[in-house]
CSV table of C-alpha atoms in Angstrom, one decimal:
chain,number,residue,atom,x,y,z
A,1,MET,CA,21.8,-2.1,-14.9
A,2,THR,CA,18.0,-1.9,-14.2
A,3,GLU,CA,16.0,-0.9,-17.3
A,4,PRO,CA,14.1,2.4,-17.0
A,5,LEU,CA,10.4,2.1,-16.2
A,6,THR,CA,8.0,2.5,-19.1
A,7,LEU,CA,6.2,5.9,-18.8
A,8,LEU,CA,2.7,5.8,-20.3
A,9,TYR,CA,1.8,9.4,-19.8
A,10,ARG,CA,3.4,12.5,-18.2
A,11,ASP,CA,2.5,16.2,-17.8
A,12,ASP,CA,3.2,18.9,-15.3
A,13,TYR,CA,0.9,17.4,-12.7
A,14,LEU,CA,1.0,13.6,-12.9
A,15,VAL,CA,2.7,10.6,-14.4
A,16,ALA,CA,1.4,7.1,-15.4
A,17,VAL,CA,3.8,4.2,-15.4
A,18,HIS,CA,3.9,0.5,-16.1
A,19,LYS,CA,4.6,-1.3,-12.7
A,20,PRO,CA,6.4,-4.6,-13.2
A,21,SER,CA,5.1,-7.7,-11.5
A,22,GLY,CA,7.0,-8.5,-8.3
A,23,LEU,CA,7.9,-4.9,-7.5
A,24,LEU,CA,6.5,-3.3,-4.3
A,25,VAL,CA,5.1,0.2,-4.7
A,26,HIS,CA,6.6,1.6,-1.5
A,27,ARG,CA,8.0,0.7,1.9
A,28,SER,CA,5.7,-0.9,4.4
A,29,LYS,CA,5.7,-3.2,7.4
A,30,LEU,CA,5.3,-6.1,5.0
A,31,ALA,CA,8.4,-5.1,3.1
A,32,GLN,CA,11.1,-5.9,5.6
A,33,GLY,CA,14.4,-6.8,3.9
A,34,GLU,CA,13.4,-5.1,0.6
A,35,SER,CA,15.5,-2.4,-0.8
A,36,VAL,CA,14.0,-1.5,-4.2
A,37,PHE,CA,10.6,0.0,-4.7
A,38,LEU,CA,8.6,1.4,-7.5
A,39,LEU,CA,8.3,4.8,-5.8
A,40,GLN,CA,12.1,5.0,-5.4
A,41,ARG,CA,12.9,3.9,-8.9
A,42,LEU,CA,10.4,6.3,-10.5
A,43,ARG,CA,11.6,9.2,-8.4
A,44,ASP,CA,15.2,8.6,-9.4
A,45,GLN,CA,14.2,8.2,-13.0
A,46,LEU,CA,12.3,11.5,-13.1
A,47,GLY,CA,14.6,13.3,-10.9
A,48,GLN,CA,11.8,14.7,-8.8
A,49,ARG,CA,9.5,13.9,-5.9
A,50,ILE,CA,6.4,11.8,-6.7
A,51,TYR,CA,3.3,11.1,-4.6
A,52,PRO,CA,1.3,7.7,-4.7
A,53,VAL,CA,-2.5,8.0,-4.9
A,54,HIS,CA,-3.5,4.3,-5.2
A,55,ARG,CA,-2.1,0.8,-5.0
A,56,LEU,CA,-1.4,-2.4,-6.9
A,57,ASP,CA,-0.5,-5.6,-5.2
A,58,ARG,CA,3.1,-6.7,-5.5
A,59,PRO,CA,2.6,-9.6,-8.0
A,60,THR,CA,0.2,-7.5,-10.2
A,61,SER,CA,1.6,-5.6,-13.1
A,62,GLY,CA,0.2,-2.7,-15.0
A,63,VAL,CA,-0.7,0.9,-15.1
A,64,MET,CA,-0.3,3.1,-12.0
A,65,VAL,CA,-0.6,6.9,-11.7
A,66,PHE,CA,1.4,9.2,-9.4
A,67,ALA,CA,1.0,12.8,-8.7
A,68,LEU,CA,3.9,15.3,-9.0
A,69,ASP,CA,2.8,17.7,-6.3
A,70,PRO,CA,0.8,17.5,-3.0
A,71,THR,CA,-2.3,19.3,-4.3
A,72,THR,CA,-2.7,17.0,-7.3
A,73,ALA,CA,-2.1,14.0,-5.0
A,74,ALA,CA,-5.0,15.1,-2.7
A,75,ARG,CA,-7.3,15.5,-5.7
A,76,LEU,CA,-6.4,12.2,-7.3
A,77,GLY,CA,-6.6,10.4,-3.9
A,78,GLU,CA,-10.1,11.7,-3.4
A,79,ALA,CA,-11.1,10.6,-6.9
A,80,PHE,CA,-9.9,7.0,-6.1
A,81,ALA,CA,-11.6,7.1,-2.7
A,82,GLN,CA,-14.9,8.3,-4.2
A,83,ARG,CA,-14.8,5.6,-6.9
A,84,GLN,CA,-14.6,8.2,-9.7
A,85,THR,CA,-12.0,6.2,-11.6
A,86,SER,CA,-12.5,3.2,-13.9
A,87,LYS,CA,-10.1,0.3,-13.9
A,88,ARG,CA,-9.7,-2.6,-16.3
A,89,TYR,CA,-7.8,-5.8,-15.6
A,90,LEU,CA,-7.0,-9.0,-17.6
A,91,ALA,CA,-6.7,-12.2,-15.7
A,92,VAL,CA,-6.0,-15.8,-16.6
A,93,VAL,CA,-8.1,-18.2,-14.5
A,94,ARG,CA,-8.6,-21.9,-14.1
A,95,GLY,CA,-11.7,-23.3,-15.8
A,96,THR,CA,-14.2,-21.9,-18.3
A,97,GLY,CA,-15.3,-18.7,-16.6
A,98,PRO,CA,-18.8,-17.2,-16.9
A,99,GLU,CA,-19.7,-15.2,-20.0
A,100,HIS,CA,-20.6,-12.1,-18.0
A,101,GLU,CA,-21.4,-11.7,-14.3
A,102,ARG,CA,-21.3,-9.3,-11.4
A,103,LEU,CA,-19.7,-10.7,-8.3
A,104,ASP,CA,-21.2,-9.3,-5.1
A,105,TYR,CA,-19.4,-10.8,-2.2
A,106,ALA,CA,-18.7,-8.7,0.9
A,107,LEU,CA,-15.0,-8.9,1.9
A,108,ARG,CA,-13.4,-8.5,5.3
A,109,GLU,CA,-10.3,-6.3,5.3
A,110,GLU,CA,-6.9,-8.0,5.6
A,111,ASP,CA,-4.6,-5.4,7.2
A,112,GLY,CA,-2.9,-7.7,9.7
A,113,SER,CA,-3.8,-5.5,12.7
A,114,ARG,CA,-6.6,-7.8,13.9
A,115,PRO,CA,-7.8,-11.3,13.1
A,116,LYS,CA,-9.7,-11.2,9.8
A,117,ALA,CA,-12.8,-12.6,11.5
A,118,GLU,CA,-13.0,-9.5,13.7
A,119,MET,CA,-12.9,-7.1,10.8
A,120,PRO,CA,-16.1,-5.8,9.4
A,121,ALA,CA,-17.4,-7.2,6.1
A,122,LEU,CA,-17.4,-4.5,3.4
A,123,GLU,CA,-19.3,-4.2,0.2
A,124,ALA,CA,-17.3,-5.4,-2.8
A,125,LEU,CA,-18.4,-5.5,-6.4
A,126,THR,CA,-16.6,-6.8,-9.5
A,127,GLU,CA,-17.8,-7.1,-13.1
A,128,ILE,CA,-16.2,-10.1,-15.0
A,129,ARG,CA,-16.5,-11.1,-18.6
A,130,ARG,CA,-15.0,-14.1,-20.4
A,131,LEU,CA,-13.0,-12.9,-23.5
A,132,ASP,CA,-11.6,-16.2,-24.5
A,133,SER,CA,-10.7,-19.7,-23.3
A,134,VAL,CA,-8.5,-22.7,-24.1
A,135,GLU,CA,-8.5,-26.4,-23.5
A,136,LEU,CA,-5.1,-28.1,-23.2
A,137,PRO,CA,-4.7,-31.9,-23.8
A,138,VAL,CA,-2.8,-32.1,-20.5
A,139,GLN,CA,-4.0,-33.6,-17.2
A,140,VAL,CA,-3.1,-31.2,-14.4
A,141,ASP,CA,-5.9,-32.0,-12.0
A,142,ARG,CA,-8.3,-35.0,-12.0
A,143,TYR,CA,-9.5,-34.4,-15.6
A,144,PRO,CA,-7.7,-35.6,-18.7
A,145,THR,CA,-7.7,-32.1,-20.2
A,146,SER,CA,-7.3,-28.7,-18.6
A,147,ARG,CA,-9.3,-25.5,-19.3
A,148,TYR,CA,-8.4,-21.9,-18.7
A,149,SER,CA,-10.0,-18.6,-19.5
A,150,LEU,CA,-9.1,-15.0,-20.2
A,151,MET,CA,-11.3,-12.8,-18.1
A,152,GLU,CA,-11.8,-9.1,-18.3
A,153,VAL,CA,-12.3,-7.7,-14.8
A,154,LEU,CA,-13.7,-4.3,-13.8
A,155,PRO,CA,-13.6,-3.8,-10.1
A,156,LEU,CA,-16.3,-1.4,-8.9
A,157,THR,CA,-15.0,-1.1,-5.4
A,158,GLY,CA,-11.4,-1.2,-4.2
A,159,ARG,CA,-11.0,-3.8,-1.4
A,160,ARG,CA,-7.7,-5.4,-0.7
A,161,HIS,CA,-7.0,-8.3,-3.0
A,162,GLN,CA,-10.6,-8.0,-4.2
A,163,ILE,CA,-10.1,-9.4,-7.7
A,164,ARG,CA,-8.1,-12.4,-6.5
A,165,ARG,CA,-10.6,-13.2,-3.7
A,166,HIS,CA,-13.7,-12.7,-5.8
A,167,LEU,CA,-12.6,-14.9,-8.6
A,168,ALA,CA,-11.4,-17.6,-6.2
A,169,ARG,CA,-14.7,-17.6,-4.3
A,170,ARG,CA,-16.6,-17.9,-7.6
A,171,GLY,CA,-14.5,-21.0,-8.4
A,172,TYR,CA,-12.1,-19.5,-11.0
A,173,PRO,CA,-8.9,-18.7,-9.2
A,174,ILE,CA,-6.2,-16.7,-11.0
A,175,ILE,CA,-3.2,-18.7,-12.2
A,176,GLY,CA,-0.2,-17.9,-10.0
A,177,ASP,CA,-2.2,-16.9,-7.0
A,178,ALA,CA,-0.3,-18.7,-4.2
A,179,LYS,CA,-2.9,-17.8,-1.5
A,180,HIS,CA,-6.2,-18.2,-3.2
A,181,GLY,CA,-5.3,-20.5,-6.2
A,182,LYS,CA,-4.3,-24.2,-6.6
A,183,GLY,CA,-0.7,-25.2,-6.4
A,184,ASN,CA,-0.8,-27.8,-9.2
A,185,HIS,CA,-2.1,-25.4,-11.8
A,186,ASN,CA,0.4,-22.7,-10.6
A,187,ARG,CA,3.3,-25.1,-10.9
A,188,PHE,CA,2.1,-26.3,-14.4
A,189,PHE,CA,2.2,-22.7,-15.7
A,190,ALA,CA,5.5,-21.9,-14.0
A,191,GLU,CA,7.3,-25.1,-15.1
A,192,ARG,CA,5.7,-25.9,-18.4
A,193,LEU,CA,4.5,-22.6,-19.8
A,194,ASP,CA,7.2,-20.2,-18.4
A,195,CYS,CA,4.7,-18.2,-16.3
A,196,PRO,CA,6.0,-18.1,-12.7
A,197,ARG,CA,4.0,-14.9,-11.9
A,198,LEU,CA,0.4,-14.0,-10.9
A,199,LEU,CA,-1.5,-13.7,-14.2
A,200,LEU,CA,-3.3,-10.5,-13.4
A,201,ALA,CA,-2.5,-7.2,-15.1
A,202,ALA,CA,-4.0,-3.7,-14.8
A,203,VAL,CA,-4.3,-2.7,-18.4
A,204,GLY,CA,-6.6,0.3,-18.3
A,205,LEU,CA,-7.2,3.3,-16.0
A,206,SER,CA,-9.4,6.3,-16.6
A,207,PHE,CA,-10.1,9.3,-14.4
A,208,GLU,CA,-10.8,13.0,-14.6
A,209,HIS,CA,-7.6,15.0,-14.9
A,210,PRO,CA,-7.3,16.8,-11.5
A,211,VAL,CA,-6.2,20.1,-13.1
A,212,GLU,CA,-7.2,20.2,-16.8
A,213,GLY,CA,-10.6,18.7,-16.2
A,214,TYR,CA,-10.8,16.3,-19.2
A,215,ARG,CA,-11.2,12.5,-18.8
A,216,LEU,CA,-7.9,10.8,-19.3
A,217,ALA,CA,-7.7,7.1,-20.3
A,218,VAL,CA,-4.3,5.3,-20.0
A,219,GLY,CA,-3.7,1.8,-21.4
A,220,CYS,CA,-0.9,-0.5,-20.6
A,221,ARG,CA,0.5,-3.5,-22.6
A,222,LEU,CA,1.3,-6.8,-20.9
A,223,ASP,CA,4.8,-7.8,-19.9
A,224,SER,CA,6.7,-10.3,-22.0
A,225,VAL,CA,5.7,-13.3,-19.9
A,226,MET,CA,2.0,-12.7,-20.2
A,227,GLU,CA,2.2,-11.6,-23.9
A,228,ALA,CA,4.0,-14.8,-24.8
A,229,LEU,CA,1.3,-16.8,-23.1
A,230,PHE,CA,-1.5,-15.0,-24.9
A,231,ARG,CA,0.2,-15.7,-28.2
A,232,ARG,CA,0.7,-19.3,-27.3
A,233,PHE,CA,-3.0,-19.7,-26.4
A,234,GLY,CA,-4.2,-17.9,-29.5
A,235,TRP,CA,-5.3,-14.8,-27.6
A,236,ALA,CA,-3.2,-12.3,-29.4
A,237,GLY,CA,-6.3,-10.4,-30.5
A,238,HIS,CA,-6.9,-9.4,-26.9
A,239,LEU,CA,-3.4,-7.9,-26.3
A,240,PRO,CA,-3.7,-4.4,-25.0
A,241,VAL,CA,-1.3,-1.6,-26.1
A,242,ASP,CA,0.3,1.4,-24.4
A,243,SER,CA,-1.9,4.5,-24.9
A,244,ALA,CA,-3.0,7.7,-23.4
A,245,ARG,CA,-6.0,9.7,-24.7
A,246,ARG,CA,-8.9,11.9,-23.8
A,247,VAL,CA,-12.3,10.1,-23.6
A,248,GLU,CA,-15.9,10.8,-22.9
A,249,ALA,CA,-16.6,10.7,-19.2
A,250,ASP,CA,-18.6,7.4,-19.4
A,251,THR,CA,-16.1,5.5,-21.6
A,252,LEU,CA,-13.9,2.8,-20.0
A,253,PRO,CA,-10.2,2.6,-20.9
A,254,ILE,CA,-9.1,0.2,-23.6
């Protein structure tokens, strides 16, 4: 039997949930052959209709919010479209990432309808900050040791695969990223460190409540795979927790 989804917050208008890694949010042309989706599971668990207002990539885990009625969905969808939300991610990357940097690389959309080269290049901004790092006495690439970093990532725009593409272009691909990363490091984490997933998690989301008007910040803990890795690397002090609270408008979620 499938375990219930973890609800992080719920009221009469919206619900926030921890999306597991590997679970598609809803049906799409890319989901042929799939029969289980987050939207379906959450609807069945709550016993009522729900409305998606934003997205997370299939391999990414973490906090997602859904509306419980069409009016709330429209208001939340507009907030996401107008960049009135704040998002916080944690990512494990190859190498010793920069202490703090703003990545400003325009990205072409990847919707599959046209060759990517024909798509317009759109503004994309991502703030990154190194929270911790580790050096392992293992040769995975051409060096006798291997370095990895824990990065805090704050996307300021919402382009498709923005975080994965920006970090890879900067030279610090996320571990487990089959498209933008390096296979030998991905295999090392999967086979030796029990981490067969993309090591990217949405751990914080804040937005103005569409009905009540206050700023709501929702935090989300890591799944067991990422939590075990953090403890193994000595990064336990950076583990996020499940939370939901009112915050000042300019405060980022924890």
